[in-house]
PDB file of C-alpha atoms in Angstrom:
ATOM      1  CA  MET A  11     -22.312  -1.141  26.321  1.00 82.00           C
ATOM      2  CA  ALA A  12     -19.154  -3.036  25.323  1.00 92.00           C
ATOM      3  CA  GLN A  13     -19.194  -6.837  25.417  1.00 96.00           C
ATOM      4  CA  LYS A  14     -16.326  -9.210  26.077  1.00 97.00           C
ATOM      5  CA  THR A  15     -15.474 -11.823  23.486  1.00 98.00           C
ATOM      6  CA  GLN A  16     -12.470 -13.580  21.965  1.00 98.00           C
ATOM      7  CA  ALA A  17     -10.713 -12.857  18.699  1.00 98.00           C
ATOM      8  CA  ILE A  18      -7.656 -13.877  16.715  1.00 98.00           C
ATOM      9  CA  VAL A  19      -5.334 -10.866  16.833  1.00 97.00           C
ATOM     10  CA  ALA A  20      -2.344  -9.840  14.717  1.00 97.00           C
ATOM     11  CA  ARG A  21      -0.187  -7.791  17.096  1.00 96.00           C
ATOM     12  CA  GLU A  22       2.443  -6.835  14.540  1.00 95.00           C
ATOM     13  CA  PRO A  23       3.380  -7.626  10.936  1.00 94.00           C
ATOM     14  CA  SER A  24       4.847 -11.076  10.445  1.00 90.00           C
ATOM     15  CA  ALA A  25       6.231 -13.004   7.479  1.00 81.00           C
ATOM     16  CA  PRO A  26       6.469 -15.446   5.835  1.00 79.00           C
ATOM     17  CA  GLY A  27       3.564 -16.840   7.913  1.00 82.00           C
ATOM     18  CA  PRO A  28       1.059 -15.399  10.372  1.00 89.00           C
ATOM     19  CA  ASN A  29       1.880 -14.855  14.029  1.00 91.00           C
ATOM     20  CA  TRP A  30      -1.659 -14.598  15.397  1.00 97.00           C
ATOM     21  CA  THR A  31      -2.867 -15.057  18.972  1.00 97.00           C
ATOM     22  CA  LEU A  32      -6.286 -15.807  20.491  1.00 98.00           C
ATOM     23  CA  GLU A  33      -7.042 -12.970  22.915  1.00 97.00           C
ATOM     24  CA  ASP A  34      -9.822 -11.480  25.010  1.00 98.00           C
ATOM     25  CA  VAL A  35     -11.223  -8.324  23.399  1.00 97.00           C
ATOM     26  CA  GLU A  36     -14.103  -5.924  23.956  1.00 97.00           C
ATOM     27  CA  VAL A  37     -16.550  -4.997  21.223  1.00 97.00           C
ATOM     28  CA  GLY A  38     -18.728  -1.913  21.448  1.00 96.00           C
ATOM     29  CA  PRO A  39     -22.418  -1.705  20.498  1.00 96.00           C
ATOM     30  CA  PRO A  40     -23.347  -1.229  16.838  1.00 97.00           C
ATOM     31  CA  ALA A  41     -23.387   2.415  15.739  1.00 96.00           C
ATOM     32  CA  ARG A  42     -25.564   3.804  12.965  1.00 97.00           C
ATOM     33  CA  GLY A  43     -25.378   1.551   9.895  1.00 97.00           C
ATOM     34  CA  GLN A  44     -23.740  -1.267  11.841  1.00 98.00           C
ATOM     35  CA  ILE A  45     -24.822  -4.738  12.950  1.00 98.00           C
ATOM     36  CA  LEU A  46     -23.641  -6.871  15.860  1.00 98.00           C
ATOM     37  CA  VAL A  47     -23.069 -10.431  14.603  1.00 99.00           C
ATOM     38  CA  ARG A  48     -22.189 -13.589  16.508  1.00 98.00           C
ATOM     39  CA  MET A  49     -20.007 -15.621  14.157  1.00 99.00           C
ATOM     40  CA  VAL A  50     -20.707 -19.293  13.542  1.00 98.00           C
ATOM     41  CA  ALA A  51     -17.922 -19.810  10.992  1.00 98.00           C
ATOM     42  CA  SER A  52     -15.190 -18.057   9.041  1.00 98.00           C
ATOM     43  CA  GLY A  53     -13.066 -19.022   6.106  1.00 95.00           C
ATOM     44  CA  ILE A  54      -9.348 -18.243   6.054  1.00 93.00           C
ATOM     45  CA  CYS A  55      -8.151 -16.449   2.933  1.00 91.00           C
ATOM     46  CA  HIS A  56      -4.564 -15.844   1.845  1.00 87.00           C
ATOM     47  CA  THR A  57      -5.419 -12.135   1.975  1.00 90.00           C
ATOM     48  CA  ASP A  58      -5.715 -12.413   5.762  1.00 94.00           C
ATOM     49  CA  ILE A  59      -2.125 -13.670   5.848  1.00 92.00           C
ATOM     50  CA  VAL A  60      -0.758 -11.166   3.328  1.00 88.00           C
ATOM     51  CA  LEU A  61      -2.374  -8.146   4.969  1.00 92.00           C
ATOM     52  CA  THR A  62      -0.981  -9.045   8.390  1.00 94.00           C
ATOM     53  CA  SER A  63       2.533  -9.195   6.959  1.00 92.00           C
ATOM     54  CA  VAL A  64       2.750  -5.645   5.600  1.00 90.00           C
ATOM     55  CA  PRO A  65       4.432  -2.876   7.624  1.00 93.00           C
ATOM     56  CA  GLU A  66       2.467  -0.434   9.768  1.00 94.00           C
ATOM     57  CA  GLY A  67       0.822   2.250   7.618  1.00 91.00           C
ATOM     58  CA  VAL A  68       1.134   0.456   4.271  1.00 90.00           C
ATOM     59  CA  LEU A  69      -2.264   0.007   2.549  1.00 87.00           C
ATOM     60  CA  ASP A  70      -3.846   1.731   5.581  1.00 89.00           C
ATOM     61  CA  ILE A  71      -2.889  -1.276   7.764  1.00 93.00           C
ATOM     62  CA  HIS A  72      -2.401  -0.663  11.503  1.00 95.00           C
ATOM     63  CA  TYR A  73      -1.809  -2.914  14.503  1.00 96.00           C
ATOM     64  CA  PRO A  74      -3.007  -4.613  16.666  1.00 97.00           C
ATOM     65  CA  LYS A  75      -5.512  -5.859  14.116  1.00 97.00           C
ATOM     66  CA  ILE A  76      -8.391  -8.349  13.955  1.00 98.00           C
ATOM     67  CA  VAL A  77      -8.781  -9.766  10.472  1.00 97.00           C
ATOM     68  CA  GLY A  78     -11.042 -12.372   8.826  1.00 98.00           C
ATOM     69  CA  HIS A  79     -13.352 -11.616   5.900  1.00 97.00           C
ATOM     70  CA  GLU A  80     -15.311 -14.780   5.065  1.00 97.00           C
ATOM     71  CA  GLY A  81     -17.736 -14.824   7.959  1.00 98.00           C
ATOM     72  CA  SER A  82     -21.222 -16.120   8.598  1.00 98.00           C
ATOM     73  CA  GLY A  83     -23.299 -15.703  11.720  1.00 98.00           C
ATOM     74  CA  ILE A  84     -26.456 -14.610  13.501  1.00 98.00           C
ATOM     75  CA  VAL A  85     -27.545 -11.014  14.055  1.00 99.00           C
ATOM     76  CA  GLU A  86     -27.585 -10.063  17.758  1.00 98.00           C
ATOM     77  CA  ALA A  87     -28.390  -6.344  17.497  1.00 98.00           C
ATOM     78  CA  VAL A  88     -28.687  -3.563  14.922  1.00 98.00           C
ATOM     79  CA  GLY A  89     -27.723   0.095  14.979  1.00 98.00           C
ATOM     80  CA  ASP A  90     -29.855   3.036  13.889  1.00 98.00           C
ATOM     81  CA  GLY A  91     -30.788   3.146  10.229  1.00 98.00           C
ATOM     82  CA  VAL A  92     -30.258  -0.568   9.559  1.00 98.00           C
ATOM     83  CA  THR A  93     -33.098  -1.958   7.435  1.00 97.00           C
ATOM     84  CA  SER A  94     -31.756  -5.127   5.808  1.00 97.00           C
ATOM     85  CA  VAL A  95     -31.712  -7.421   8.864  1.00 98.00           C
ATOM     86  CA  GLN A  96     -33.114  -7.829  12.360  1.00 98.00           C
ATOM     87  CA  PRO A  97     -31.959  -9.758  15.438  1.00 98.00           C
ATOM     88  CA  GLY A  98     -32.037 -13.503  14.861  1.00 98.00           C
ATOM     89  CA  ASP A  99     -31.452 -13.344  11.097  1.00 98.00           C
ATOM     90  CA  PRO A 100     -28.695 -15.565   9.647  1.00 98.00           C
ATOM     91  CA  VAL A 101     -26.220 -13.536   7.600  1.00 98.00           C
ATOM     92  CA  LEU A 102     -23.325 -14.027   5.208  1.00 98.00           C
ATOM     93  CA  LEU A 103     -20.573 -11.416   5.223  1.00 98.00           C
ATOM     94  CA  SER A 104     -18.468  -9.912   2.464  1.00 96.00           C
ATOM     95  CA  PHE A 105     -16.536  -6.698   1.754  1.00 96.00           C
ATOM     96  CA  ASP A 106     -17.478  -3.151   2.797  1.00 97.00           C
ATOM     97  CA  SER A 107     -18.303  -0.283   0.432  1.00 96.00           C
ATOM     98  CA  CYS A 108     -19.487   3.314   0.630  1.00 96.00           C
ATOM     99  CA  ARG A 109     -22.655   2.698  -1.441  1.00 95.00           C
ATOM    100  CA  ALA A 110     -22.395   6.261  -2.805  1.00 97.00           C
ATOM    101  CA  CYS A 111     -19.504   6.565  -5.289  1.00 98.00           C
ATOM    102  CA  ALA A 112     -19.832   6.056  -9.061  1.00 98.00           C
ATOM    103  CA  GLU A 113     -18.662   2.431  -8.860  1.00 95.00           C
ATOM    104  CA  CYS A 114     -21.037   1.526  -6.024  1.00 96.00           C
ATOM    105  CA  THR A 115     -24.055   3.125  -7.641  1.00 97.00           C
ATOM    106  CA  THR A 116     -23.445   1.233 -10.897  1.00 95.00           C
ATOM    107  CA  ALA A 117     -23.273  -2.221  -9.217  1.00 90.00           C
ATOM    108  CA  HIS A 118     -19.458  -2.373  -9.112  1.00 89.00           C
ATOM    109  CA  SER A 119     -18.991  -2.002  -5.365  1.00 91.00           C
ATOM    110  CA  ALA A 120     -15.862  -4.221  -5.379  1.00 88.00           C
ATOM    111  CA  TYR A 121     -14.172  -1.194  -6.975  1.00 90.00           C
ATOM    112  CA  CYS A 122     -15.505   1.332  -4.445  1.00 95.00           C
ATOM    113  CA  ASP A 123     -13.519   4.583  -4.249  1.00 96.00           C
ATOM    114  CA  GLU A 124     -13.046   3.961  -0.514  1.00 96.00           C
ATOM    115  CA  PHE A 125     -12.188   0.259  -0.772  1.00 94.00           C
ATOM    116  CA  PRO A 126      -8.661   0.313   0.755  1.00 92.00           C
ATOM    117  CA  VAL A 127      -9.463   2.380   3.825  1.00 92.00           C
ATOM    118  CA  ARG A 128     -12.775   0.622   4.501  1.00 94.00           C
ATOM    119  CA  ASN A 129     -11.511  -2.916   3.984  1.00 95.00           C
ATOM    120  CA  TYR A 130      -7.772  -3.060   4.587  1.00 94.00           C
ATOM    121  CA  GLY A 131      -7.636  -0.329   7.199  1.00 92.00           C
ATOM    122  CA  GLY A 132     -10.886  -0.856   9.053  1.00 92.00           C
ATOM    123  CA  SER A 133     -11.694   1.133  12.180  1.00 93.00           C
ATOM    124  CA  GLN A 134     -10.834   1.524  15.868  1.00 92.00           C
ATOM    125  CA  GLN A 135     -14.367   2.659  16.676  1.00 90.00           C
ATOM    126  CA  SER A 136     -15.630  -0.545  18.284  1.00 92.00           C
ATOM    127  CA  TRP A 137     -12.588  -2.486  19.445  1.00 93.00           C
ATOM    128  CA  THR A 138     -10.374  -2.537  22.537  1.00 96.00           C
ATOM    129  CA  ILE A 139      -7.731  -4.975  23.803  1.00 95.00           C
ATOM    130  CA  ASP A 140      -6.390  -4.524  27.348  1.00 92.00           C
ATOM    131  CA  LYS A 141      -8.160  -1.140  27.460  1.00 90.00           C
ATOM    132  CA  GLU A 142      -6.276   0.055  24.372  1.00 93.00           C
ATOM    133  CA  LYS A 143      -7.845   0.746  20.986  1.00 95.00           C
ATOM    134  CA  ALA A 144      -7.462  -1.987  18.391  1.00 96.00           C
ATOM    135  CA  TRP A 145      -8.200  -2.125  14.673  1.00 97.00           C
ATOM    136  CA  GLY A 146     -11.256  -4.102  13.603  1.00 96.00           C
ATOM    137  CA  SER A 147     -13.914  -3.873  10.891  1.00 95.00           C
ATOM    138  CA  PHE A 148     -11.481  -5.560   8.470  1.00 97.00           C
ATOM    139  CA  PHE A 149     -13.445  -5.844   5.200  1.00 97.00           C
ATOM    140  CA  GLY A 150     -16.298  -4.420   7.265  1.00 96.00           C
ATOM    141  CA  GLN A 151     -16.516  -7.572   9.409  1.00 97.00           C
ATOM    142  CA  SER A 152     -13.368  -8.888  11.219  1.00 98.00           C
ATOM    143  CA  SER A 153     -14.809 -12.388  11.199  1.00 98.00           C
ATOM    144  CA  PHE A 154     -11.955 -13.761  13.349  1.00 98.00           C
ATOM    145  CA  SER A 155     -13.828 -12.341  16.337  1.00 98.00           C
ATOM    146  CA  ARG A 156     -16.575 -14.470  17.896  1.00 98.00           C
ATOM    147  CA  LEU A 157     -18.695 -11.327  18.308  1.00 98.00           C
ATOM    148  CA  SER A 158     -18.184  -8.564  15.767  1.00 98.00           C
ATOM    149  CA  VAL A 159     -19.559  -5.192  14.754  1.00 98.00           C
ATOM    150  CA  VAL A 160     -20.196  -5.366  11.007  1.00 98.00           C
ATOM    151  CA  SER A 161     -20.973  -2.755   8.361  1.00 97.00           C
ATOM    152  CA  GLU A 162     -24.445  -3.159   6.879  1.00 98.00           C
ATOM    153  CA  ALA A 163     -22.851  -2.907   3.431  1.00 97.00           C
ATOM    154  CA  SER A 164     -20.962  -6.135   4.198  1.00 97.00           C
ATOM    155  CA  VAL A 165     -24.084  -8.102   5.124  1.00 98.00           C
ATOM    156  CA  VAL A 166     -26.264 -10.403   3.025  1.00 97.00           C
ATOM    157  CA  ASN A 167     -29.453 -11.518   4.764  1.00 98.00           C
ATOM    158  CA  ALA A 168     -29.619 -15.291   4.311  1.00 98.00           C
ATOM    159  CA  LYS A 169     -32.909 -16.043   6.085  1.00 96.00           C
ATOM    160  CA  ASP A 170     -34.589 -17.109   2.835  1.00 94.00           C
ATOM    161  CA  LEU A 171     -31.491 -18.941   1.558  1.00 93.00           C
ATOM    162  CA  ILE A 172     -30.225 -20.998   4.486  1.00 92.00           C
ATOM    163  CA  LYS A 173     -31.966 -24.216   5.518  1.00 92.00           C
ATOM    164  CA  SER A 174     -29.832 -25.159   8.546  1.00 94.00           C
ATOM    165  CA  ASP A 175     -27.014 -24.045  10.848  1.00 93.00           C
ATOM    166  CA  ASP A 176     -24.701 -26.421   9.002  1.00 96.00           C
ATOM    167  CA  GLU A 177     -25.453 -24.674   5.717  1.00 97.00           C
ATOM    168  CA  LEU A 178     -24.776 -21.286   7.307  1.00 98.00           C
ATOM    169  CA  LYS A 179     -21.333 -22.519   8.387  1.00 97.00           C
ATOM    170  CA  LEU A 180     -20.639 -24.142   5.033  1.00 95.00           C
ATOM    171  CA  PHE A 181     -21.460 -20.994   3.059  1.00 95.00           C
ATOM    172  CA  ALA A 182     -19.060 -18.678   4.937  1.00 96.00           C
ATOM    173  CA  PRO A 183     -16.436 -18.702   2.108  1.00 93.00           C
ATOM    174  CA  LEU A 184     -19.011 -17.263  -0.297  1.00 93.00           C
ATOM    175  CA  GLY A 185     -17.937 -13.877   1.081  1.00 92.00           C
ATOM    176  CA  CYS A 186     -14.639 -13.882  -0.809  1.00 93.00           C
ATOM    177  CA  GLY A 187     -13.092 -16.979  -2.371  1.00 92.00           C
ATOM    178  CA  LEU A 188     -16.146 -18.573  -3.938  1.00 93.00           C
ATOM    179  CA  GLN A 189     -17.601 -15.412  -5.408  1.00 92.00           C
ATOM    180  CA  THR A 190     -14.196 -14.372  -6.770  1.00 93.00           C
ATOM    181  CA  GLY A 191     -13.797 -17.594  -8.740  1.00 95.00           C
ATOM    182  CA  ALA A 192     -17.422 -17.594  -9.867  1.00 96.00           C
ATOM    183  CA  GLY A 193     -17.280 -13.926 -10.833  1.00 93.00           C
ATOM    184  CA  ALA A 194     -14.149 -14.457 -12.913  1.00 95.00           C
ATOM    185  CA  ILE A 195     -15.983 -17.024 -15.039  1.00 97.00           C
ATOM    186  CA  THR A 196     -19.333 -15.252 -15.300  1.00 95.00           C
ATOM    187  CA  ASN A 197     -18.564 -11.529 -15.361  1.00 91.00           C
ATOM    188  CA  ILE A 198     -14.994 -11.275 -16.674  1.00 92.00           C
ATOM    189  CA  ALA A 199     -14.598 -14.296 -18.971  1.00 95.00           C
ATOM    190  CA  ASP A 200     -18.304 -14.699 -19.765  1.00 96.00           C
ATOM    191  CA  ALA A 201     -17.396 -18.325 -20.436  1.00 98.00           C
ATOM    192  CA  GLY A 202     -19.798 -20.592 -22.279  1.00 98.00           C
ATOM    193  CA  ALA A 203     -20.277 -23.871 -24.102  1.00 98.00           C
ATOM    194  CA  ASN A 204     -17.523 -23.305 -26.670  1.00 98.00           C
ATOM    195  CA  ASP A 205     -14.808 -22.453 -24.163  1.00 98.00           C
ATOM    196  CA  VAL A 206     -11.805 -24.433 -23.002  1.00 99.00           C
ATOM    197  CA  VAL A 207     -11.195 -23.289 -19.432  1.00 99.00           C
ATOM    198  CA  LEU A 208      -7.834 -23.762 -17.716  1.00 99.00           C
ATOM    199  CA  VAL A 209      -7.750 -23.207 -13.938  1.00 99.00           C
ATOM    200  CA  LEU A 210      -4.380 -22.873 -12.190  1.00 98.00           C
ATOM    201  CA  GLY A 211      -4.575 -23.572  -8.456  1.00 98.00           C
ATOM    202  CA  LEU A 212      -7.385 -25.376  -6.655  1.00 98.00           C
ATOM    203  CA  GLY A 213      -8.094 -23.426  -3.525  1.00 95.00           C
ATOM    204  CA  ALA A 214     -11.522 -21.909  -2.945  1.00 94.00           C
ATOM    205  CA  VAL A 215     -11.152 -19.497  -5.875  1.00 95.00           C
ATOM    206  CA  GLY A 216     -10.008 -22.141  -8.351  1.00 98.00           C
ATOM    207  CA  LEU A 217     -12.601 -24.709  -7.324  1.00 98.00           C
ATOM    208  CA  ALA A 218     -15.328 -22.060  -7.578  1.00 97.00           C
ATOM    209  CA  ALA A 219     -14.161 -21.335 -11.113  1.00 98.00           C
ATOM    210  CA  ILE A 220     -14.334 -25.071 -11.903  1.00 99.00           C
ATOM    211  CA  MET A 221     -17.884 -25.379 -10.539  1.00 98.00           C
ATOM    212  CA  THR A 222     -19.068 -22.268 -12.368  1.00 98.00           C
ATOM    213  CA  SER A 223     -17.516 -23.454 -15.628  1.00 99.00           C
ATOM    214  CA  LYS A 224     -19.485 -26.676 -15.304  1.00 99.00           C
ATOM    215  CA  ILE A 225     -22.703 -24.767 -14.594  1.00 98.00           C
ATOM    216  CA  ARG A 226     -22.080 -22.708 -17.747  1.00 98.00           C
ATOM    217  CA  LYS A 227     -21.515 -25.949 -19.724  1.00 99.00           C
ATOM    218  CA  CYS A 228     -17.962 -25.171 -20.867  1.00 99.00           C
ATOM    219  CA  LYS A 229     -16.837 -27.994 -23.155  1.00 98.00           C
ATOM    220  CA  THR A 230     -13.414 -28.600 -21.555  1.00 99.00           C
ATOM    221  CA  ILE A 231     -12.380 -27.743 -17.991  1.00 99.00           C
ATOM    222  CA  ILE A 232      -8.719 -28.354 -17.111  1.00 99.00           C
ATOM    223  CA  ALA A 233      -7.643 -28.238 -13.448  1.00 99.00           C
ATOM    224  CA  VAL A 234      -3.987 -27.718 -12.477  1.00 98.00           C
ATOM    225  CA  ASP A 235      -2.491 -28.200  -9.005  1.00 98.00           C
ATOM    226  CA  ARG A 236       0.325 -30.024  -7.188  1.00 97.00           C
ATOM    227  CA  THR A 237      -1.884 -31.879  -4.690  1.00 98.00           C
ATOM    228  CA  ASP A 238      -3.636 -35.088  -5.694  1.00 98.00           C
ATOM    229  CA  SER A 239      -6.495 -34.678  -3.216  1.00 98.00           C
ATOM    230  CA  ARG A 240      -7.384 -31.302  -4.680  1.00 98.00           C
ATOM    231  CA  LEU A 241      -7.216 -32.667  -8.190  1.00 99.00           C
ATOM    232  CA  GLN A 242      -9.577 -35.487  -7.193  1.00 98.00           C
ATOM    233  CA  LEU A 243     -11.958 -32.924  -5.668  1.00 99.00           C
ATOM    234  CA  ALA A 244     -11.825 -30.879  -8.872  1.00 99.00           C
ATOM    235  CA  LYS A 245     -12.995 -33.932 -10.812  1.00 98.00           C
ATOM    236  CA  THR A 246     -16.026 -34.301  -8.562  1.00 99.00           C
ATOM    237  CA  VAL A 247     -17.076 -30.662  -9.079  1.00 98.00           C
ATOM    238  CA  GLY A 248     -16.660 -30.456 -12.837  1.00 98.00           C
ATOM    239  CA  ALA A 249     -13.089 -30.771 -14.159  1.00 99.00           C
ATOM    240  CA  THR A 250     -12.852 -32.837 -17.330  1.00 99.00           C
ATOM    241  CA  ALA A 251      -9.051 -33.152 -17.075  1.00 98.00           C
ATOM    242  CA  THR A 252      -6.578 -32.781 -14.185  1.00 98.00           C
ATOM    243  CA  LEU A 253      -2.839 -32.036 -14.316  1.00 98.00           C
ATOM    244  CA  ASN A 254      -0.348 -32.495 -11.477  1.00 98.00           C
ATOM    245  CA  THR A 255       2.602 -30.092 -11.802  1.00 96.00           C
ATOM    246  CA  THR A 256       4.889 -32.317  -9.692  1.00 95.00           C
ATOM    247  CA  GLN A 257       5.055 -35.038 -12.332  1.00 93.00           C
ATOM    248  CA  GLU A 258       8.558 -35.550 -13.698  1.00 92.00           C
ATOM    249  CA  GLY A 259       9.119 -33.674 -16.950  1.00 92.00           C
ATOM    250  CA  PHE A 260       5.823 -31.815 -16.629  1.00 94.00           C
ATOM    251  CA  ASP A 261       5.318 -29.357 -19.501  1.00 95.00           C
ATOM    252  CA  LEU A 262       2.083 -27.396 -19.050  1.00 95.00           C
ATOM    253  CA  ASN A 263       1.913 -25.912 -22.535  1.00 92.00           C
ATOM    254  CA  GLN A 264       2.541 -29.300 -24.147  1.00 94.00           C
ATOM    255  CA  VAL A 265      -0.172 -31.003 -22.102  1.00 96.00           C
ATOM    256  CA  ILE A 266      -2.667 -28.176 -22.745  1.00 96.00           C
ATOM    257  CA  ARG A 267      -2.075 -28.462 -26.492  1.00 96.00           C
ATOM    258  CA  LYS A 268      -2.583 -32.213 -26.348  1.00 97.00           C
ATOM    259  CA  ILE A 269      -6.002 -31.726 -24.714  1.00 98.00           C
ATOM    260  CA  ALA A 270      -6.961 -28.608 -26.678  1.00 97.00           C
ATOM    261  CA  PRO A 271      -4.764 -28.087 -29.780  1.00 97.00           C
ATOM    262  CA  ALA A 272      -5.868 -24.472 -30.205  1.00 97.00           C
ATOM    263  CA  GLY A 273      -5.108 -23.683 -26.543  1.00 96.00           C
ATOM    264  CA  ALA A 274      -7.271 -22.562 -23.639  1.00 97.00           C
ATOM    265  CA  SER A 275      -9.744 -19.821 -24.490  1.00 97.00           C
ATOM    266  CA  VAL A 276     -10.097 -18.889 -20.794  1.00 98.00           C
ATOM    267  CA  VAL A 277      -7.314 -19.120 -18.203  1.00 97.00           C
ATOM    268  CA  ILE A 278      -8.033 -18.492 -14.509  1.00 97.00           C
ATOM    269  CA  GLU A 279      -4.701 -17.956 -12.714  1.00 96.00           C
ATOM    270  CA  THR A 280      -4.974 -18.163  -8.903  1.00 95.00           C
ATOM    271  CA  THR A 281      -1.459 -19.208  -7.866  1.00 94.00           C
ATOM    272  CA  GLY A 282       0.837 -16.264  -8.570  1.00 91.00           C
ATOM    273  CA  VAL A 283       3.576 -18.796  -9.450  1.00 93.00           C
ATOM    274  CA  PRO A 284       5.779 -17.326 -12.242  1.00 92.00           C
ATOM    275  CA  PHE A 285       6.674 -20.529 -14.117  1.00 91.00           C
ATOM    276  CA  LEU A 286       2.998 -21.569 -14.260  1.00 93.00           C
ATOM    277  CA  ILE A 287       1.947 -18.141 -15.499  1.00 92.00           C
ATOM    278  CA  GLU A 288       4.570 -18.134 -18.255  1.00 91.00           C
ATOM    279  CA  ALA A 289       3.673 -21.667 -19.364  1.00 92.00           C
ATOM    280  CA  ALA A 290      -0.074 -20.989 -19.300  1.00 94.00           C
ATOM    281  CA  LEU A 291       0.349 -17.828 -21.366  1.00 92.00           C
ATOM    282  CA  THR A 292       1.945 -19.866 -24.128  1.00 91.00           C
ATOM    283  CA  GLY A 293      -0.928 -22.330 -23.843  1.00 94.00           C
ATOM    284  CA  THR A 294      -3.591 -19.646 -24.237  1.00 94.00           C
ATOM    285  CA  ALA A 295      -5.612 -19.604 -27.456  1.00 95.00           C
ATOM    286  CA  ARG A 296      -5.614 -16.732 -29.898  1.00 93.00           C
ATOM    287  CA  ARG A 297      -7.881 -13.988 -28.578  1.00 91.00           C
ATOM    288  CA  GLY A 298      -8.099 -15.932 -25.310  1.00 94.00           C
ATOM    289  CA  LYS A 299      -8.658 -14.375 -21.921  1.00 94.00           C
ATOM    290  CA  PHE A 300      -5.966 -14.800 -19.265  1.00 94.00           C
ATOM    291  CA  ILE A 301      -7.465 -13.665 -15.964  1.00 95.00           C
ATOM    292  CA  MET A 302      -4.986 -12.865 -13.196  1.00 91.00           C
ATOM    293  CA  ILE A 303      -6.213 -13.384  -9.626  1.00 92.00           C
ATOM    294  CA  GLY A 304      -3.126 -14.755  -7.856  1.00 89.00           C
ATOM    295  CA  VAL A 305      -0.557 -12.303  -6.482  1.00 82.00           C
ATOM    296  CA  THR A 306       2.883 -12.670  -8.065  1.00 82.00           C
ATOM    297  CA  PRO A 307       6.294 -11.856  -6.540  1.00 80.00           C
ATOM    298  CA  LEU A 308       7.051  -8.122  -6.791  1.00 75.00           C
ATOM    299  CA  ASP A 309       9.950  -8.693  -9.173  1.00 84.00           C
ATOM    300  CA  PHE A 310       8.000 -10.821 -11.672  1.00 84.00           C
ATOM    301  CA  ASP A 311       7.722  -9.369 -15.185  1.00 82.00           C
ATOM    302  CA  VAL A 312       5.444 -10.694 -17.919  1.00 76.00           C
ATOM    303  CA  LYS A 313       7.002 -10.859 -21.396  1.00 73.00           C
ATOM    304  CA  MET A 314       4.447  -9.191 -23.632  1.00 68.00           C
ATOM    305  CA  ASN A 315       5.710  -9.810 -27.180  1.00 65.00           C
ATOM    306  CA  GLY A 316       4.170 -13.259 -27.652  1.00 64.00           C
ATOM    307  CA  ILE A 317       0.967 -12.171 -25.964  1.00 66.00           C
ATOM    308  CA  ALA A 318       0.511  -9.263 -28.363  1.00 60.00           C
ATOM    309  CA  MET A 319       1.146 -11.483 -31.375  1.00 60.00           C
ATOM    310  CA  ILE A 320      -1.847 -13.717 -30.628  1.00 66.00           C
ATOM    311  CA  ASN A 321      -3.971 -10.956 -29.051  1.00 67.00           C
ATOM    312  CA  VAL A 322      -4.355 -12.565 -25.621  1.00 77.00           C
ATOM    313  CA  ARG A 323      -6.453 -10.384 -23.322  1.00 78.00           C
ATOM    314  CA  LEU A 324      -5.265  -9.912 -19.729  1.00 78.00           C
ATOM    315  CA  PRO A 325      -8.192  -8.697 -17.590  1.00 72.00           C
ATOM    316  CA  ALA A 326      -6.834  -8.835 -14.023  1.00 59.00           C
ATOM    317  CA  ILE A 327      -9.556  -8.769 -11.369  1.00 60.00           C
ATOM    318  CA  PHE A 328      -9.164  -6.992  -8.057  1.00 53.00           C
ATOM    319  CA  SER A 329     -11.409  -9.481  -6.303  1.00 52.00           C
ATOM    320  CA  ARG A 330     -15.041 -10.430  -6.084  1.00 49.00           C
ATOM    321  CA  SER A 331     -16.234  -9.566  -9.557  1.00 49.00           C
ATOM    322  CA  LEU A 332     -19.799 -10.640  -8.923  1.00 46.00           C
ATOM    323  CA  GLN A 333     -22.040  -7.675  -9.564  1.00 45.00           C
ATOM    324  CA  ALA A 334     -24.854  -6.521  -7.272  1.00 36.00           C
ATOM    325  CA  VAL A 335     -24.042  -9.158  -4.658  1.00 37.00           C
ATOM    326  CA  HIS A 336     -26.153  -7.368  -2.082  1.00 33.00           C
TER     327      HIS A 336
END
């Protein structure tokens, strides 16, 4: 039987910012392989904004749509075949996957063959607004709904990890931003004690990269942003140097070389800002790794000649490069 709840709804594509509304919706019962979750918290990711700005039909996006993909909550009910959780369990939510393709069965489910349709497109199966079908199950979860039907593949049972309701709320961004930054350092860069790590942008992804670099005992960790409060936060979680791009005459490459004359061996780029990308590329060490996470403007071109000369590696990550999360 369908239940009434409230959700943040994108009625149509909007740009440059979101045009979301809080609305009454109805959510159906969990089908086979699904879980009914009552959300306690959700992060807001730039992907939520970007994917409610694209036209109808692009990237399997349809409207009206309920987004949100950094949720945490409590299991209310389970559908047939669900074995990982039971009612009352605290859960953390992440992306959906088929669990059957070559990528999924080799612990690379972030690259699932069905990723776009399962995560960007979602489903109309469980959702209605004003008696009309709506699109939910965004990233398998649609965490902007107080009550949501979630794919079991999106769920991590946190009953042995979470010590309090406050922790469950705090850990919601693990579902996307935090694991993306951490995964970039551990699985893509494989950073260690000899590395100089440069992190551009200090949102959830960048700060996660800072924290993970500290855990892996990287010798130098440089944080770059335009906001002093974020730079101060980066210091508390592991940055050994902070750079504010708004300073008059700021020259990123020059400052990098002053801190690390050979350049940064690992660069984590989360901003998508062209002038920062170009400057950081020139500040990258020979055989360094420049990891692209931020989304650039469509007309931005990277000049490759200098990169080839010093053999900089450019492993862009789709998102969430932690392996075997579930």
